[in-house]
Amino acid sequence: MDSDLSLIRGIGANIAAHRRAVGVTQQELASRIGKSVQWISAIEQGRRHAERLTDLLRIAQVVYCTIEDLIGRPVDNLVPGTQSAGGSVAAVREAIMRAAVPGTFAGSATDLVDVSERVGAAWNVWHCSPTAHSALAGVLPGLIADATVAYEAGSDRRAAARNLAGTYQIARQWLHHVPNGDLAWIAADRAMSTAREADDPHLIALGAWALSASYRRAGQQDEATRLCLAAADQLKPRIDQTNSDISLLADYGMLHLAAAISAAQSDDDGRAWAFHRVADEAARALGTHYDSWTAFGRGNVDIHGLAISTELGRVDAAVEYSSRLDISNIPSVERRTAALIITARGYVQRREDEAAALMLLDAEETSTEEVRDSTVVRELLREMIFRDKARARPHVRALAQRTGLLPT
């Protein structure tokens, strides 16, 4: 039990260690992130939980480290019988690194139609399969290789660039959730580069959406907001001119949802909800349509509303908001799981741990892999177990073991 508790309390010790390493006092850290010295002290001693990801991002910026350095993963092994995420990422990393050097993949050019169909199929797996993480792990290395060969040797350079951009988009999405932030950033950057070469407004918009997630992960919320709004401004005239292209309207809405999350993480309440209203208007105009890549639609707009309330620390509003959500009709497994995890986060902040546990178990039933690979889920379980100590409910401890937070 003592070793278990050392894992649970590790984040506070990590904050203290990094703070001391750069010579920052608790008073200085508290002043720079807008908290009290008592709050910092309680976090470092493990008596209190940093309830908002934004707080951890700000701490990481002040003490010159990454959020992964603060969160840590003392136990990285997954449950028996599952594939190691590390091995899967290594294969995708190798493919991405090799693709940077022209001519490194042997073989003749792959048919563009075949690659395009495989990209679409990969996105379908992402949204429709509860085991998308492991399924795409076996698909992505080959898809990256074939899309690269088709791009290098194909006669239709723009079509090949569109396929390659789409390939890097799905790779970035997978890497963002596994998670591997550094490699996700590389994939997002390449997706944007090839989208611009293809001169495809849809893919350029999605490139900005993808890059904004990497900026947020790095703690650059203002830059993420700026990027999304600039892309939306470039897209808007095209929507006015091509009303038949509903994908551009969906992109416009999704960019505003991403901007709304970034604004909420910057504590900008007014802008966050203003961006959300723009996205809601776009979703209403689209009716029942859901974008096959971003899953933009009415349900996703509602899920982002729940996330905004949580990011802003409006815990009661978030829990009340979740009670009005009907996620059963949302076609994306990943989005439905996200809604349950966000709701669990609200319950944890209200110290209603049993309700939070039930939400996490529902999320696990919806997609085991989304829960298993989620840093947010591990932090919620960390807080719940530390609060309960030796009396931690067996189903909570079992879930913590299945996510790799505690040893089996």
Short mmCIF file of C-alpha atoms in Angstrom, two decimals:
data_model
loop_
_atom_site.label_atom_id
_atom_site.label_comp_id
_atom_site.label_asym_id
_atom_site.label_seq_id
_atom_site.Cartn_x
_atom_site.Cartn_y
_atom_site.Cartn_z
CA MET A 1 0.00 0.00 0.00
CA ASP A 2 2.87 2.42 0.76
CA SER A 3 4.28 1.91 -2.73
CA ASP A 4 0.84 2.52 -4.19
CA LEU A 5 0.53 5.80 -2.33
CA SER A 6 3.97 6.91 -3.55
CA LEU A 7 2.64 6.59 -7.09
CA ILE A 8 -0.46 8.57 -6.25
CA ARG A 9 1.47 11.37 -4.55
CA GLY A 10 4.17 11.51 -7.21
CA ILE A 11 2.89 14.58 -9.04
CA GLY A 12 3.35 16.89 -6.05
CA ALA A 13 6.87 15.61 -5.49
CA ASN A 14 7.64 16.14 -9.18
CA ILE A 15 6.46 19.74 -9.01
CA ALA A 16 8.59 20.39 -5.93
CA ALA A 17 11.66 18.79 -7.50
CA HIS A 18 11.43 20.77 -10.74
CA ARG A 19 10.70 24.01 -8.84
CA ARG A 20 13.76 23.61 -6.64
CA ALA A 21 15.94 22.60 -9.61
CA VAL A 22 15.36 25.97 -11.29
CA GLY A 23 15.58 27.96 -8.04
CA VAL A 24 11.94 29.09 -7.92
CA THR A 25 10.37 29.57 -4.50
CA GLN A 26 6.81 28.59 -3.65
CA GLN A 27 5.99 32.30 -3.35
CA GLU A 28 7.35 33.01 -6.84
CA LEU A 29 5.54 30.06 -8.38
CA ALA A 30 2.27 31.00 -6.69
CA SER A 31 2.55 34.60 -7.89
CA ARG A 32 3.25 33.66 -11.50
CA ILE A 33 0.33 31.23 -11.84
CA GLY A 34 -2.18 33.22 -9.81
CA LYS A 35 -2.43 30.88 -6.82
CA SER A 36 -1.71 31.15 -3.11
CA VAL A 37 1.40 29.81 -1.40
CA GLN A 38 -0.89 27.57 0.64
CA TRP A 39 -2.27 26.08 -2.58
CA ILE A 40 1.23 25.34 -3.91
CA SER A 41 2.28 23.82 -0.60
CA ALA A 42 -0.80 21.57 -0.46
CA ILE A 43 -0.19 20.38 -4.04
CA GLU A 44 3.46 19.56 -3.39
CA GLN A 45 2.65 17.71 -0.17
CA GLY A 46 -0.06 15.67 -1.89
CA ARG A 47 -2.83 17.12 0.30
CA ARG A 48 -4.56 18.70 -2.68
CA HIS A 49 -5.07 17.85 -6.36
CA ALA A 50 -4.42 20.24 -9.26
CA GLU A 51 -7.95 20.04 -10.60
CA ARG A 52 -7.31 21.83 -13.89
CA LEU A 53 -4.92 20.83 -16.63
CA THR A 54 -4.29 24.53 -17.21
CA ASP A 55 -2.75 24.82 -13.73
CA LEU A 56 -0.28 22.04 -14.53
CA LEU A 57 0.57 23.65 -17.87
CA ARG A 58 1.32 26.97 -16.17
CA ILE A 59 3.45 25.30 -13.51
CA ALA A 60 5.38 23.46 -16.24
CA GLN A 61 6.07 26.74 -18.03
CA VAL A 62 7.38 28.42 -14.88
CA VAL A 63 9.69 25.55 -13.88
CA TYR A 64 10.86 24.88 -17.47
CA CYS A 65 9.65 21.33 -17.96
CA THR A 66 6.90 19.47 -19.81
CA ILE A 67 3.56 18.44 -18.37
CA GLU A 68 4.69 14.83 -18.84
CA ASP A 69 7.62 15.57 -16.50
CA LEU A 70 5.14 16.65 -13.82
CA ILE A 71 2.56 13.93 -14.31
CA GLY A 72 5.09 11.14 -14.77
CA ARG A 73 4.33 7.51 -15.44
CA PRO A 74 6.07 5.39 -12.79
CA VAL A 75 4.22 2.29 -13.99
CA ASP A 76 4.07 2.14 -17.78
CA ASN A 77 3.08 -1.48 -18.33
CA LEU A 78 -0.38 -2.17 -19.68
CA VAL A 79 -2.67 -4.97 -18.59
CA PRO A 80 -1.64 -8.51 -19.62
CA GLY A 81 -2.73 -9.51 -23.09
CA THR A 82 -2.68 -6.03 -24.61
CA GLN A 83 -0.15 -4.69 -27.07
CA SER A 84 2.50 -2.36 -25.72
CA ALA A 85 1.80 1.22 -26.75
CA GLY A 86 5.55 1.81 -26.77
CA GLY A 87 6.11 -0.83 -29.45
CA SER A 88 3.27 0.53 -31.57
CA VAL A 89 4.55 4.09 -31.35
CA ALA A 90 8.07 2.93 -32.23
CA ALA A 91 6.82 1.42 -35.50
CA VAL A 92 4.91 4.59 -36.41
CA ARG A 93 7.90 6.73 -35.41
CA GLU A 94 10.18 4.71 -37.69
CA ALA A 95 7.79 5.16 -40.62
CA ILE A 96 7.48 8.92 -40.02
CA MET A 97 11.25 9.38 -39.68
CA ARG A 98 12.00 7.30 -42.80
CA ALA A 99 9.43 9.27 -44.78
CA ALA A 100 11.49 12.42 -44.24
CA VAL A 101 14.21 11.04 -46.57
CA PRO A 102 13.05 10.68 -50.19
CA GLY A 103 13.32 7.23 -51.72
CA THR A 104 13.72 5.26 -48.49
CA PHE A 105 10.61 3.13 -49.04
CA ALA A 106 11.10 0.39 -51.62
CA GLY A 107 8.46 -0.55 -54.16
CA SER A 108 6.49 0.98 -56.99
CA ALA A 109 4.03 3.82 -56.58
CA THR A 110 0.82 2.79 -54.82
CA ASP A 111 -2.47 3.53 -56.56
CA LEU A 112 -3.84 6.89 -55.39
CA VAL A 113 -7.41 5.64 -55.20
CA ASP A 114 -6.30 2.74 -53.00
CA VAL A 115 -4.45 5.05 -50.62
CA SER A 116 -7.41 7.44 -50.48
CA GLU A 117 -9.78 4.60 -49.62
CA ARG A 118 -7.42 3.37 -46.90
CA VAL A 119 -7.21 6.85 -45.35
CA GLY A 120 -11.00 7.01 -45.24
CA ALA A 121 -11.16 3.51 -43.77
CA ALA A 122 -8.63 4.48 -41.08
CA TRP A 123 -10.80 7.43 -40.02
CA ASN A 124 -13.83 5.17 -39.96
CA VAL A 125 -11.98 2.79 -37.64
CA TRP A 126 -10.99 5.72 -35.42
CA HIS A 127 -14.54 6.84 -34.84
CA CYS A 128 -16.42 3.54 -34.99
CA SER A 129 -14.20 0.95 -33.33
CA PRO A 130 -13.86 0.58 -29.53
CA THR A 131 -10.39 -0.90 -30.22
CA ALA A 132 -9.24 1.83 -32.61
CA HIS A 133 -5.90 2.34 -30.86
CA SER A 134 -4.68 -1.21 -31.41
CA ALA A 135 -6.33 -1.52 -34.83
CA LEU A 136 -4.64 1.60 -36.20
CA ALA A 137 -1.31 0.60 -34.66
CA GLY A 138 -1.16 -2.19 -37.21
CA VAL A 139 -2.32 -0.01 -40.11
CA LEU A 140 -0.45 3.30 -39.79
CA PRO A 141 3.17 2.27 -40.57
CA GLY A 142 2.16 0.68 -43.87
CA LEU A 143 -0.22 3.52 -44.75
CA ILE A 144 2.48 6.13 -44.13
CA ALA A 145 4.93 4.18 -46.30
CA ASP A 146 2.50 3.67 -49.17
CA ALA A 147 1.18 7.25 -49.11
CA THR A 148 4.78 8.50 -49.18
CA VAL A 149 5.70 6.29 -52.15
CA ALA A 150 2.58 7.42 -54.02
CA TYR A 151 3.46 11.04 -53.29
CA GLU A 152 7.07 10.69 -54.45
CA ALA A 153 6.43 8.71 -57.62
CA GLY A 154 2.87 9.57 -58.65
CA SER A 155 2.05 11.72 -61.67
CA ASP A 156 -0.77 13.63 -59.93
CA ARG A 157 1.22 15.47 -57.29
CA ARG A 158 -1.71 17.40 -55.81
CA ALA A 159 -3.88 14.31 -55.39
CA ALA A 160 -0.94 12.47 -53.84
CA ALA A 161 -0.34 15.40 -51.48
CA ARG A 162 -4.00 15.27 -50.39
CA ASN A 163 -3.64 11.59 -49.57
CA LEU A 164 -0.41 12.16 -47.67
CA ALA A 165 -1.95 15.04 -45.70
CA GLY A 166 -4.88 12.82 -44.77
CA THR A 167 -2.50 10.06 -43.72
CA TYR A 168 -0.59 12.38 -41.41
CA GLN A 169 -3.88 13.70 -40.02
CA ILE A 170 -5.06 10.28 -38.85
CA ALA A 171 -1.55 9.49 -37.57
CA ARG A 172 -1.58 12.74 -35.58
CA GLN A 173 -4.98 11.93 -34.10
CA TRP A 174 -3.79 8.48 -33.01
CA LEU A 175 -0.54 9.83 -31.56
CA HIS A 176 -2.40 12.54 -29.65
CA HIS A 177 -4.44 9.89 -27.85
CA VAL A 178 -1.84 7.14 -27.29
CA PRO A 179 -0.33 9.64 -26.28
CA ASN A 180 2.95 10.85 -27.81
CA GLY A 181 2.87 14.63 -28.03
CA ASP A 182 6.25 15.21 -29.68
CA LEU A 183 5.57 12.81 -32.55
CA ALA A 184 1.99 14.12 -32.88
CA TRP A 185 3.45 17.59 -33.41
CA ILE A 186 5.67 16.30 -36.26
CA ALA A 187 2.70 14.56 -37.89
CA ALA A 188 0.55 17.70 -37.59
CA ASP A 189 3.29 19.85 -39.11
CA ARG A 190 3.66 17.50 -42.08
CA ALA A 191 -0.10 17.33 -42.54
CA MET A 192 -0.23 21.11 -42.82
CA SER A 193 2.76 21.26 -45.18
CA THR A 194 1.33 18.73 -47.63
CA ALA A 195 -2.16 20.26 -47.38
CA ARG A 196 -0.74 23.59 -48.50
CA GLU A 197 1.05 21.90 -51.38
CA ALA A 198 -2.26 20.32 -52.41
CA ASP A 199 -3.93 23.74 -52.07
CA ASP A 200 -6.87 22.00 -50.41
CA PRO A 201 -8.84 24.39 -48.12
CA HIS A 202 -10.44 21.47 -46.25
CA LEU A 203 -7.09 19.89 -45.40
CA ILE A 204 -5.48 23.24 -44.60
CA ALA A 205 -8.27 23.94 -42.11
CA LEU A 206 -7.83 20.51 -40.56
CA GLY A 207 -4.08 21.13 -40.42
CA ALA A 208 -4.68 24.23 -38.30
CA TRP A 209 -7.09 22.29 -36.11
CA ALA A 210 -4.46 19.58 -35.57
CA LEU A 211 -1.63 22.03 -34.87
CA SER A 212 -3.78 23.89 -32.34
CA ALA A 213 -4.06 20.71 -30.27
CA SER A 214 -0.26 20.46 -30.17
CA TYR A 215 0.04 24.11 -29.15
CA ARG A 216 -2.46 23.57 -26.34
CA ARG A 217 -0.57 20.51 -25.16
CA ALA A 218 2.60 22.63 -25.02
CA GLY A 219 0.83 25.27 -22.92
CA GLN A 220 0.55 27.80 -25.76
CA GLN A 221 -3.19 28.44 -25.51
CA ASP A 222 -3.08 31.96 -26.96
CA GLU A 223 -1.17 30.75 -30.00
CA ALA A 224 -3.62 27.88 -30.45
CA THR A 225 -6.54 30.33 -30.41
CA ARG A 226 -4.83 32.68 -32.86
CA LEU A 227 -4.06 29.82 -35.26
CA CYS A 228 -7.67 28.58 -35.31
CA LEU A 229 -9.18 32.03 -35.81
CA ALA A 230 -6.73 32.88 -38.61
CA ALA A 231 -7.59 29.63 -40.39
CA ALA A 232 -11.31 30.26 -39.90
CA ASP A 233 -10.95 33.77 -41.39
CA GLN A 234 -9.23 32.31 -44.46
CA LEU A 235 -11.94 29.69 -44.81
CA LYS A 236 -15.01 31.91 -44.45
CA PRO A 237 -14.94 33.51 -47.96
CA ARG A 238 -14.72 30.05 -49.52
CA ILE A 239 -17.80 28.93 -47.58
CA ASP A 240 -19.76 31.92 -48.90
CA GLN A 241 -18.74 31.07 -52.45
CA THR A 242 -19.21 27.29 -52.25
CA ASN A 243 -22.32 26.67 -50.19
CA SER A 244 -22.57 23.15 -51.57
CA ASP A 245 -19.36 22.08 -49.84
CA ILE A 246 -20.63 21.24 -46.36
CA SER A 247 -17.19 19.99 -45.29
CA LEU A 248 -15.90 23.57 -45.24
CA LEU A 249 -18.73 24.69 -42.95
CA ALA A 250 -17.94 21.75 -40.67
CA ASP A 251 -14.26 22.78 -40.67
CA TYR A 252 -15.25 26.36 -39.82
CA GLY A 253 -17.26 25.12 -36.85
CA MET A 254 -14.54 22.76 -35.65
CA LEU A 255 -11.92 25.53 -35.74
CA HIS A 256 -14.15 27.61 -33.48
CA LEU A 257 -14.62 24.68 -31.09
CA ALA A 258 -10.84 24.30 -30.83
CA ALA A 259 -10.50 28.05 -30.26
CA ALA A 260 -13.18 27.84 -27.57
CA ILE A 261 -11.24 25.17 -25.65
CA SER A 262 -8.03 27.20 -25.90
CA ALA A 263 -9.81 30.32 -24.64
CA ALA A 264 -11.36 28.38 -21.76
CA GLN A 265 -7.94 27.05 -20.76
CA SER A 266 -6.81 30.71 -20.71
CA ASP A 267 -9.71 31.54 -18.35
CA ASP A 268 -11.31 33.71 -21.05
CA ASP A 269 -14.94 32.91 -20.28
CA GLY A 270 -16.52 35.40 -22.70
CA ARG A 271 -14.47 34.45 -25.77
CA ALA A 272 -14.80 30.72 -25.07
CA TRP A 273 -18.59 30.83 -25.16
CA ALA A 274 -18.63 33.28 -28.08
CA PHE A 275 -16.58 30.84 -30.18
CA HIS A 276 -18.83 28.02 -29.04
CA ARG A 277 -21.90 29.92 -30.25
CA VAL A 278 -20.35 30.29 -33.72
CA ALA A 279 -19.73 26.54 -33.82
CA ASP A 280 -23.27 25.85 -32.64
CA GLU A 281 -24.68 27.97 -35.47
CA ALA A 282 -22.58 26.03 -37.98
CA ALA A 283 -23.77 22.71 -36.55
CA ARG A 284 -27.40 23.80 -36.72
CA ALA A 285 -26.94 24.76 -40.37
CA LEU A 286 -25.52 21.29 -41.05
CA GLY A 287 -28.51 19.53 -39.46
CA THR A 288 -27.78 15.84 -38.85
CA HIS A 289 -24.45 15.87 -40.73
CA TYR A 290 -21.32 14.68 -38.93
CA ASP A 291 -17.89 15.23 -40.45
CA SER A 292 -16.23 11.86 -41.05
CA TRP A 293 -12.84 13.03 -39.76
CA THR A 294 -13.45 15.56 -37.00
CA ALA A 295 -16.91 14.26 -36.01
CA PHE A 296 -18.13 17.86 -36.06
CA GLY A 297 -21.87 18.03 -35.53
CA ARG A 298 -24.49 18.92 -32.93
CA GLY A 299 -23.40 16.24 -30.47
CA ASN A 300 -19.74 17.22 -30.65
CA VAL A 301 -20.67 20.86 -30.08
CA ASP A 302 -22.52 19.80 -26.93
CA ILE A 303 -19.53 17.76 -25.74
CA HIS A 304 -17.29 20.78 -26.21
CA GLY A 305 -19.73 22.86 -24.19
CA LEU A 306 -19.29 20.36 -21.36
CA ALA A 307 -15.51 20.58 -21.76
CA ILE A 308 -15.57 24.39 -21.69
CA SER A 309 -17.50 24.43 -18.40
CA THR A 310 -14.98 21.98 -16.92
CA GLU A 311 -11.94 23.90 -18.17
CA LEU A 312 -13.33 27.11 -16.71
CA GLY A 313 -13.75 25.40 -13.35
CA ARG A 314 -17.54 25.70 -13.41
CA VAL A 315 -17.94 22.31 -11.80
CA ASP A 316 -21.62 22.49 -10.87
CA ALA A 317 -22.48 23.85 -14.31
CA ALA A 318 -20.51 21.05 -15.97
CA VAL A 319 -22.30 18.31 -14.01
CA GLU A 320 -25.68 19.91 -14.68
CA TYR A 321 -24.76 20.30 -18.37
CA SER A 322 -23.83 16.61 -18.59
CA SER A 323 -27.24 15.58 -17.23
CA ARG A 324 -28.85 17.14 -20.31
CA LEU A 325 -26.55 15.46 -22.83
CA ASP A 326 -27.75 12.56 -24.95
CA ILE A 327 -24.60 10.98 -26.38
CA SER A 328 -26.29 7.81 -27.64
CA ASN A 329 -26.81 9.23 -31.12
CA ILE A 330 -23.24 10.50 -31.56
CA PRO A 331 -21.60 8.21 -34.14
CA SER A 332 -18.06 8.56 -32.79
CA VAL A 333 -16.98 6.09 -30.09
CA GLU A 334 -14.08 8.38 -29.18
CA ARG A 335 -16.39 11.38 -28.73
CA ARG A 336 -18.86 9.43 -26.59
CA THR A 337 -16.01 8.20 -24.39
CA ALA A 338 -14.64 11.74 -24.10
CA ALA A 339 -18.02 13.01 -22.84
CA LEU A 340 -18.05 10.38 -20.08
CA ILE A 341 -14.46 11.15 -19.04
CA ILE A 342 -15.15 14.90 -18.93
CA THR A 343 -18.23 14.27 -16.79
CA ALA A 344 -16.18 12.08 -14.45
CA ARG A 345 -13.71 14.95 -14.13
CA GLY A 346 -16.51 17.21 -12.97
CA TYR A 347 -17.65 14.70 -10.36
CA VAL A 348 -14.09 14.31 -9.05
CA GLN A 349 -13.81 18.07 -8.66
CA ARG A 350 -17.03 17.97 -6.65
CA ARG A 351 -15.55 15.12 -4.60
CA GLU A 352 -18.37 12.81 -5.69
CA ASP A 353 -16.03 9.92 -6.30
CA GLU A 354 -18.59 7.14 -6.59
CA ALA A 355 -20.40 8.98 -9.38
CA ALA A 356 -17.06 9.63 -11.05
CA ALA A 357 -16.11 5.96 -10.82
CA LEU A 358 -19.37 4.90 -12.44
CA MET A 359 -18.77 7.36 -15.29
CA LEU A 360 -15.26 5.99 -15.83
CA LEU A 361 -16.55 2.42 -15.85
CA ASP A 362 -19.14 3.43 -18.46
CA ALA A 363 -16.35 5.07 -20.46
CA GLU A 364 -14.26 1.90 -20.22
CA GLU A 365 -17.20 -0.14 -21.48
CA THR A 366 -17.55 2.25 -24.43
CA SER A 367 -13.83 2.14 -25.30
CA THR A 368 -11.33 0.33 -23.12
CA GLU A 369 -8.41 1.78 -25.05
CA GLU A 370 -9.48 5.41 -24.74
CA VAL A 371 -9.67 4.98 -20.96
CA ARG A 372 -6.49 2.89 -20.70
CA ASP A 373 -4.38 5.41 -22.63
CA SER A 374 -5.84 8.58 -21.10
CA THR A 375 -3.57 10.75 -18.96
CA VAL A 376 -6.66 12.55 -17.65
CA VAL A 377 -8.22 9.27 -16.47
CA ARG A 378 -5.03 8.31 -14.63
CA GLU A 379 -4.99 11.68 -12.87
CA LEU A 380 -8.63 11.33 -11.84
CA LEU A 381 -7.96 7.85 -10.46
CA ARG A 382 -4.83 9.15 -8.73
CA GLU A 383 -6.89 11.74 -6.89
CA MET A 384 -9.70 9.32 -6.00
CA ILE A 385 -7.36 6.69 -4.60
CA PHE A 386 -5.30 9.19 -2.63
CA ARG A 387 -8.43 10.65 -1.08
CA ASP A 388 -9.65 7.22 -0.06
CA LYS A 389 -6.22 5.75 0.80
CA ALA A 390 -6.56 2.17 2.17
CA ARG A 391 -10.33 2.34 1.92
CA ALA A 392 -10.28 2.85 -1.86
CA ARG A 393 -13.15 1.03 -3.48
CA PRO A 394 -12.09 -2.24 -5.14
CA HIS A 395 -13.55 -1.27 -8.52
CA VAL A 396 -11.59 2.00 -8.46
CA ARG A 397 -8.33 0.24 -7.63
CA ALA A 398 -9.04 -2.38 -10.31
CA LEU A 399 -9.58 0.34 -12.90
CA ALA A 400 -6.34 2.01 -11.80
CA GLN A 401 -4.55 -1.29 -12.37
CA ARG A 402 -6.08 -1.69 -15.81
CA THR A 403 -4.90 1.80 -16.81
CA GLY A 404 -1.37 1.08 -15.60
CA LEU A 405 -1.52 3.57 -12.72
CA LEU A 406 -1.10 0.83 -10.11
CA PRO A 407 0.69 -2.52 -10.48
CA THR A 408 -1.47 -5.61 -10.83
#
